[in-house]
Amino acid sequence: MKFWNLRSIFLVLGTFVGVPAHAFQFDECWPDPVTWDNDVTVKLSPVSFPTTHPIRNDIFTSFGRWNDMRGMHFEFENIINDNDTTMGLGSDGNEVGLVSNAAAGGALAVTQMRFDICFFGQDIEEADMRFNNSVTWEFGDHDPRTVEGNASFRFTAVHEMGHFLGLNHEPNQMAVMTNTASAFHGGNAAFRSAPFGDDARGARTLYSHSNSETDFSITNFRRTGSDATALILGSGTQNTPRGGTFNSGFAFVNQGKTFVDANFVIVMSTNSIISMSDRVIASGRAFGPAGTFVFATFPLRVPNDLAPGNYFVGGILDPNNNIAEAREANNRVAFPGRVNVTP
Ligand SMILES: [Zn+2]
């Protein structure tokens, strides 16, 4: 359900309907999902992940995306250096490293796994994550206003770690587990390459834990088809006179475990830093159960008294911090494109 009312510029974006029970995918061995029996130790190649390179921060940040998720009991418990450069199943533990294009099968990365036999349940025994060293990676946190040029290492690592946990590809939801696409939440670098609501529900199904988590976020991306994502808004400039309307929009993600009903505001800003000191031009509510991903586009009006000039437009969820969240850094984003306000 998505609707809006331009006259009052109060927007409502959300759903009361439960998200599908089995959107995320995993292997099953009757009667249980195939999972790790315990937390695991992971061995990093110090040649692949040297302390002097941002790739090391990226891989640790990516482990943190899963380890910091509450209401999910699996953890990458020990992440240690391992100078053994042979990577292979059955060799020595769960190894992570850069490999040749051929060893990665021509993919960005591949996670190879070994299982015990399926007999009234099945465990994962070993997993090796291999990243392609011939890819021109983007390191660090991706700009959430843009589509990837080079593949994000951080995003790819979060995806491979999803496989490591036991999640399979999910082409039909907004998810880090999509096969070919990627999309980024808003907020600061402490969050962007992160599981979406569907991924979080998957992890919590495989490794359920009674702890709760409330966390929602804003994103400029939407799903456009099987394994495909795109920016919700174009990145160009909309020339709009004062009092005229322009197109806007965003998506609301609930990656926590609780139903969320949050206020939001839309602002116009002279810079890409979106804050409550910018001019508020609309407000609304975004809501939905755990796992929700909803987006909307809508027209907005430029205030008659706004000074002509070039503006960023952005959104802030829960602008007055009424709802306590596990992560507060993912609630705001500047939208792609600009609005050039003319007299
Ligand atoms: Zn994959």
Short mmCIF file of C-alpha atoms and ligand atoms in Angstrom, two decimals:
data_model
loop_
_atom_site.label_atom_id
_atom_site.label_comp_id
_atom_site.label_asym_id
_atom_site.label_seq_id
_atom_site.Cartn_x
_atom_site.Cartn_y
_atom_site.Cartn_z
CA MET A 1 0.00 0.00 0.00
CA LYS A 2 1.44 3.34 -1.02
CA PHE A 3 -0.41 6.61 -1.17
CA TRP A 4 0.21 10.30 -0.75
CA ASN A 5 -1.63 13.56 -0.59
CA LEU A 6 0.14 16.49 -2.19
CA ARG A 7 -2.22 19.14 -0.81
CA SER A 8 -1.06 18.66 2.75
CA ILE A 9 2.33 17.32 1.67
CA PHE A 10 1.95 14.50 4.15
CA LEU A 11 3.16 11.23 2.68
CA VAL A 12 2.37 7.70 3.86
CA LEU A 13 4.65 4.88 2.82
CA GLY A 14 4.26 1.42 4.24
CA THR A 15 2.46 -1.86 4.54
CA PHE A 16 0.47 -3.61 7.23
CA VAL A 17 0.76 -6.88 5.32
CA GLY A 18 3.28 -9.47 6.49
CA VAL A 19 6.21 -10.07 4.16
CA PRO A 20 6.46 -13.55 2.56
CA ALA A 21 7.39 -16.36 4.95
CA HIS A 22 10.12 -17.85 2.77
CA ALA A 23 11.44 -15.08 0.57
CA PHE A 24 15.06 -15.77 1.52
CA GLN A 25 16.47 -19.08 0.30
CA PHE A 26 18.47 -21.82 2.04
CA ASP A 27 19.15 -25.56 1.78
CA GLU A 28 17.13 -27.90 3.92
CA CYS A 29 17.77 -31.37 5.24
CA TRP A 30 14.54 -32.56 6.73
CA PRO A 31 13.41 -31.24 9.10
CA ASP A 32 15.93 -28.41 9.50
CA PRO A 33 17.80 -25.77 7.53
CA VAL A 34 21.44 -26.59 6.76
CA THR A 35 23.50 -24.47 9.15
CA TRP A 36 26.66 -24.28 11.22
CA ASP A 37 26.54 -26.18 14.49
CA ASN A 38 28.68 -23.55 16.28
CA ASP A 39 30.29 -20.17 15.83
CA VAL A 40 33.33 -20.40 13.56
CA THR A 41 36.93 -19.33 13.27
CA VAL A 42 37.90 -17.66 10.01
CA LYS A 43 41.42 -17.55 8.61
CA LEU A 44 42.40 -14.45 6.62
CA SER A 45 45.31 -14.44 4.23
CA PRO A 46 47.54 -11.53 5.36
CA VAL A 47 48.85 -11.35 1.79
CA SER A 48 45.31 -10.72 0.51
CA PHE A 49 44.33 -8.48 3.43
CA PRO A 50 47.41 -6.45 4.41
CA THR A 51 47.04 -3.96 7.24
CA THR A 52 48.17 -1.16 4.93
CA HIS A 53 45.28 -1.61 2.46
CA PRO A 54 41.60 -0.55 2.81
CA ILE A 55 40.55 -4.09 1.83
CA ARG A 56 41.38 -5.18 5.38
CA ASN A 57 39.02 -2.65 6.91
CA ASP A 58 36.39 -3.67 4.35
CA ILE A 59 36.52 -7.36 5.23
CA PHE A 60 36.30 -6.66 8.98
CA THR A 61 33.46 -4.18 8.40
CA SER A 62 31.64 -6.88 6.44
CA PHE A 63 32.05 -9.48 9.21
CA GLY A 64 30.62 -6.86 11.55
CA ARG A 65 27.48 -6.50 9.43
CA TRP A 66 26.49 -10.04 10.42
CA ASN A 67 28.10 -10.21 13.87
CA ASP A 68 26.36 -7.01 14.98
CA MET A 69 22.91 -8.25 13.97
CA ARG A 70 20.82 -8.93 17.06
CA GLY A 71 18.31 -11.73 17.23
CA MET A 72 20.69 -14.00 15.28
CA HIS A 73 23.07 -16.26 17.24
CA PHE A 74 25.76 -17.13 14.66
CA GLU A 75 29.09 -15.29 14.91
CA PHE A 76 32.37 -15.19 13.06
CA GLU A 77 34.03 -15.67 16.42
CA ASN A 78 37.77 -15.59 15.74
CA ILE A 79 39.13 -13.82 12.68
CA ILE A 80 42.82 -14.64 12.51
CA ASN A 81 45.72 -14.35 10.08
CA ASP A 82 46.76 -17.55 8.33
CA ASN A 83 49.98 -17.66 6.33
CA ASP A 84 49.05 -20.91 4.63
CA THR A 85 48.50 -19.79 1.04
CA THR A 86 46.86 -23.01 -0.17
CA MET A 87 43.13 -22.53 -0.27
CA GLY A 88 40.98 -25.56 -0.59
CA LEU A 89 38.19 -27.53 0.97
CA GLY A 90 39.34 -30.12 3.43
CA SER A 91 42.67 -28.37 3.92
CA ASP A 92 42.76 -26.29 7.03
CA GLY A 93 39.64 -24.49 8.11
CA ASN A 94 37.57 -21.63 6.80
CA GLU A 95 39.89 -19.59 4.61
CA VAL A 96 39.35 -16.15 3.11
CA GLY A 97 41.59 -14.70 0.41
CA LEU A 98 42.08 -13.25 -3.02
CA VAL A 99 42.47 -15.78 -5.81
CA SER A 100 43.00 -15.74 -9.57
CA ASN A 101 40.16 -15.11 -11.99
CA ALA A 102 40.20 -18.81 -12.88
CA ALA A 103 40.06 -19.93 -9.25
CA ALA A 104 37.09 -17.60 -8.71
CA GLY A 105 35.40 -19.18 -11.72
CA GLY A 106 35.33 -15.80 -13.44
CA ALA A 107 32.89 -14.50 -10.81
CA LEU A 108 33.46 -11.56 -8.45
CA ALA A 109 33.81 -14.12 -5.70
CA VAL A 110 32.83 -17.63 -4.79
CA THR A 111 32.16 -19.36 -1.48
CA GLN A 112 32.86 -23.09 -1.50
CA MET A 113 31.31 -25.20 1.20
CA ARG A 114 31.58 -28.69 2.62
CA PHE A 115 28.75 -30.43 4.48
CA ASP A 116 28.30 -33.55 6.52
CA ILE A 117 25.71 -36.05 5.27
CA CYS A 118 22.03 -35.26 5.38
CA PHE A 119 20.42 -37.51 7.95
CA PHE A 120 17.66 -35.90 9.99
CA GLY A 121 19.56 -32.63 9.78
CA GLN A 122 22.79 -31.48 8.19
CA ASP A 123 25.64 -29.21 9.26
CA ILE A 124 28.02 -27.00 7.34
CA GLU A 125 31.54 -28.29 8.05
CA GLU A 126 33.71 -25.83 6.17
CA ALA A 127 33.46 -22.74 3.97
CA ASP A 128 36.14 -20.89 1.98
CA MET A 129 35.50 -17.40 0.58
CA ARG A 130 37.53 -16.59 -2.52
CA PHE A 131 37.55 -13.09 -3.99
CA ASN A 132 38.69 -12.46 -7.56
CA ASN A 133 41.98 -10.54 -7.59
CA SER A 134 41.56 -9.49 -11.24
CA VAL A 135 38.45 -7.42 -10.48
CA THR A 136 38.84 -3.62 -10.20
CA TRP A 137 37.20 -3.32 -6.80
CA GLU A 138 35.73 -0.25 -5.16
CA PHE A 139 37.01 -0.17 -1.57
CA GLY A 140 35.41 1.71 1.31
CA ASP A 141 31.81 2.79 1.67
CA HIS A 142 29.86 3.35 -1.54
CA ASP A 143 28.19 6.72 -2.27
CA PRO A 144 24.47 5.89 -1.75
CA ARG A 145 23.48 8.44 -4.43
CA THR A 146 25.13 6.50 -7.24
CA VAL A 147 25.01 3.14 -9.02
CA GLU A 148 28.18 1.06 -8.78
CA GLY A 149 30.82 1.62 -11.40
CA ASN A 150 33.30 -0.87 -10.01
CA ALA A 151 31.93 -3.64 -7.81
CA SER A 152 31.96 -2.78 -4.12
CA PHE A 153 34.29 -5.14 -2.26
CA ARG A 154 32.44 -4.51 0.96
CA PHE A 155 29.06 -5.30 -0.56
CA THR A 156 30.43 -8.43 -2.26
CA ALA A 157 31.95 -9.59 1.03
CA VAL A 158 28.64 -9.15 2.87
CA HIS A 159 27.00 -11.21 0.09
CA GLU A 160 29.60 -14.02 0.31
CA MET A 161 29.25 -14.09 4.09
CA GLY A 162 25.52 -14.62 3.55
CA HIS A 163 26.44 -17.78 1.61
CA PHE A 164 28.86 -18.72 4.39
CA LEU A 165 25.95 -18.61 6.83
CA GLY A 166 23.89 -20.88 4.59
CA LEU A 167 21.79 -18.38 2.61
CA ASN A 168 21.30 -18.96 -1.11
CA HIS A 169 20.58 -16.40 -3.82
CA GLU A 170 17.27 -14.53 -3.59
CA PRO A 171 16.51 -12.88 -6.94
CA ASN A 172 12.99 -11.76 -6.08
CA GLN A 173 13.56 -9.47 -3.10
CA MET A 174 15.62 -6.42 -2.32
CA ALA A 175 18.52 -8.27 -0.75
CA VAL A 176 22.31 -8.49 -0.59
CA MET A 177 21.69 -12.10 -1.67
CA THR A 178 20.63 -11.08 -5.19
CA ASN A 179 22.93 -12.73 -7.70
CA THR A 180 24.04 -9.84 -9.88
CA ALA A 181 22.72 -6.61 -8.46
CA SER A 182 23.72 -4.45 -5.57
CA ALA A 183 22.03 -1.61 -3.74
CA PHE A 184 22.97 0.55 -0.83
CA HIS A 185 21.23 2.00 2.18
CA GLY A 186 21.64 5.62 3.16
CA GLY A 187 23.36 6.89 6.22
CA ASN A 188 27.03 7.07 7.03
CA ALA A 189 29.85 4.64 6.34
CA ALA A 190 29.03 2.68 9.48
CA PHE A 191 26.13 1.02 7.72
CA ARG A 192 25.87 1.22 3.93
CA SER A 193 26.92 -2.20 2.65
CA ALA A 194 24.54 -4.08 4.85
CA PRO A 195 21.94 -6.84 4.77
CA PHE A 196 18.45 -5.74 3.78
CA GLY A 197 15.36 -6.82 5.71
CA ASP A 198 14.96 -10.05 3.76
CA ASP A 199 18.59 -11.08 4.42
CA ALA A 200 18.17 -10.31 8.12
CA ARG A 201 15.02 -12.42 8.28
CA GLY A 202 16.89 -15.24 6.58
CA ALA A 203 19.78 -15.12 9.04
CA ARG A 204 17.37 -15.00 11.96
CA THR A 205 15.51 -18.00 10.60
CA LEU A 206 18.70 -20.06 10.27
CA TYR A 207 20.11 -18.96 13.65
CA SER A 208 17.17 -17.80 15.69
CA HIS A 209 17.79 -15.98 18.94
CA SER A 210 15.36 -14.38 21.35
CA ASN A 211 17.12 -11.00 21.39
CA SER A 212 15.17 -8.30 19.65
CA GLU A 213 16.35 -5.48 17.43
CA THR A 214 14.67 -2.34 16.18
CA ASP A 215 16.39 -0.87 13.14
CA PHE A 216 15.16 0.77 9.95
CA SER A 217 16.89 2.63 7.15
CA ILE A 218 16.39 4.70 4.02
CA THR A 219 17.70 3.89 0.56
CA ASN A 220 17.76 5.42 -2.93
CA PHE A 221 17.56 2.01 -4.57
CA ARG A 222 14.71 -0.29 -5.58
CA ARG A 223 14.41 -3.70 -7.15
CA THR A 224 13.57 -3.50 -10.88
CA GLY A 225 13.38 -7.18 -11.82
CA SER A 226 14.97 -10.55 -11.16
CA ASP A 227 18.41 -9.87 -9.66
CA ALA A 228 18.22 -6.23 -10.77
CA THR A 229 18.27 -2.96 -8.84
CA ALA A 230 18.40 0.69 -9.87
CA LEU A 231 18.20 4.16 -8.38
CA ILE A 232 14.61 5.21 -7.65
CA LEU A 233 15.26 8.72 -8.97
CA GLY A 234 17.34 9.91 -11.88
CA SER A 235 20.65 11.59 -11.24
CA GLY A 236 19.99 14.61 -13.46
CA THR A 237 18.91 18.15 -12.58
CA GLN A 238 15.23 19.12 -12.44
CA ASN A 239 14.71 22.80 -13.25
CA THR A 240 11.75 23.94 -11.18
CA PRO A 241 10.38 27.44 -10.52
CA ARG A 242 9.47 28.50 -7.01
CA GLY A 243 5.98 27.12 -6.34
CA GLY A 244 6.45 24.46 -9.01
CA THR A 245 6.69 20.69 -8.50
CA PHE A 246 9.46 18.16 -9.03
CA ASN A 247 9.70 14.37 -8.71
CA SER A 248 11.03 12.78 -5.56
CA GLY A 249 11.03 9.40 -3.83
CA PHE A 250 12.83 6.91 -1.63
CA ALA A 251 12.52 3.46 -0.09
CA PHE A 252 11.96 2.45 3.52
CA VAL A 253 13.63 -0.70 4.86
CA ASN A 254 12.88 -2.47 8.14
CA GLN A 255 15.81 -4.81 8.84
CA GLY A 256 15.00 -5.20 12.53
CA LYS A 257 12.70 -7.71 14.24
CA THR A 258 9.91 -5.34 15.27
CA PHE A 259 7.01 -3.61 13.50
CA VAL A 260 8.07 -0.01 12.92
CA ASP A 261 5.99 3.11 12.39
CA ALA A 262 8.28 6.11 11.95
CA ASN A 263 7.83 9.73 10.99
CA PHE A 264 9.98 11.19 8.25
CA VAL A 265 10.69 14.53 6.64
CA ILE A 266 11.87 15.55 3.18
CA VAL A 267 14.24 18.50 3.06
CA MET A 268 15.91 20.72 0.49
CA SER A 269 19.55 21.42 1.22
CA THR A 270 22.28 23.53 -0.34
CA ASN A 271 24.74 20.67 0.28
CA SER A 272 24.65 16.87 0.33
CA ILE A 273 24.66 16.74 4.13
CA ILE A 274 21.00 16.22 4.98
CA SER A 275 19.97 17.47 8.41
CA MET A 276 17.16 19.08 10.36
CA SER A 277 18.75 22.48 9.80
CA ASP A 278 17.73 22.18 6.13
CA ARG A 279 14.37 23.41 4.86
CA VAL A 280 11.61 20.86 5.53
CA ILE A 281 9.22 20.72 2.57
CA ALA A 282 7.17 17.60 3.38
CA SER A 283 6.61 15.08 6.13
CA GLY A 284 5.02 11.68 6.48
CA ARG A 285 4.96 8.22 8.00
CA ALA A 286 6.78 5.06 6.96
CA PHE A 287 5.80 1.75 8.51
CA GLY A 288 5.83 -2.01 8.14
CA PRO A 289 6.73 -5.33 9.80
CA ALA A 290 10.21 -6.85 10.02
CA GLY A 291 11.58 -7.45 6.53
CA THR A 292 9.60 -4.62 4.91
CA PHE A 293 10.93 -2.98 1.77
CA VAL A 294 8.62 -0.36 0.27
CA PHE A 295 9.34 2.56 -2.03
CA ALA A 296 7.38 5.43 -3.50
CA THR A 297 7.89 8.30 -5.91
CA PHE A 298 5.84 11.45 -5.54
CA PRO A 299 5.72 15.09 -6.63
CA LEU A 300 6.86 17.75 -4.20
CA ARG A 301 6.40 21.50 -4.32
CA VAL A 302 9.20 24.04 -4.05
CA PRO A 303 8.26 26.61 -1.37
CA ASN A 304 7.39 30.01 -2.80
CA ASP A 305 9.93 31.73 -0.56
CA LEU A 306 12.90 29.45 -1.24
CA ALA A 307 15.89 31.31 -2.66
CA PRO A 308 16.69 30.36 -6.27
CA GLY A 309 19.69 28.07 -6.61
CA ASN A 310 20.87 24.50 -6.81
CA TYR A 311 19.54 22.13 -4.14
CA PHE A 312 19.97 18.61 -2.93
CA VAL A 313 16.81 16.86 -1.76
CA GLY A 314 16.97 14.25 0.96
CA GLY A 315 15.00 12.30 3.52
CA ILE A 316 15.34 11.77 7.26
CA LEU A 317 13.53 8.93 9.03
CA ASP A 318 12.56 9.48 12.67
CA PRO A 319 13.96 13.04 12.58
CA ASN A 320 13.28 13.68 16.27
CA ASN A 321 14.72 10.33 17.41
CA ASN A 322 11.46 9.13 18.92
CA ILE A 323 12.33 5.48 18.28
CA ALA A 324 15.43 3.91 19.87
CA GLU A 325 17.30 1.85 17.27
CA ALA A 326 20.24 -0.53 17.22
CA ARG A 327 21.77 1.76 14.56
CA GLU A 328 20.88 5.43 14.25
CA ALA A 329 23.38 6.24 11.47
CA ASN A 330 21.27 4.82 8.63
CA ASN A 331 18.22 7.08 8.77
CA ARG A 332 19.14 9.82 6.33
CA VAL A 333 20.25 10.13 2.75
CA ALA A 334 20.58 12.71 -0.01
CA PHE A 335 18.60 11.63 -3.06
CA PRO A 336 20.26 11.32 -6.48
CA GLY A 337 20.09 14.36 -8.74
CA ARG A 338 19.52 18.00 -7.92
CA VAL A 339 16.73 20.53 -8.12
CA ASN A 340 17.64 23.84 -9.72
CA VAL A 341 15.16 26.36 -8.33
CA THR A 342 14.46 29.24 -10.72
CA PRO A 343 12.74 32.51 -9.80
ZN ZN B 1 26.38 -15.42 -4.53
#
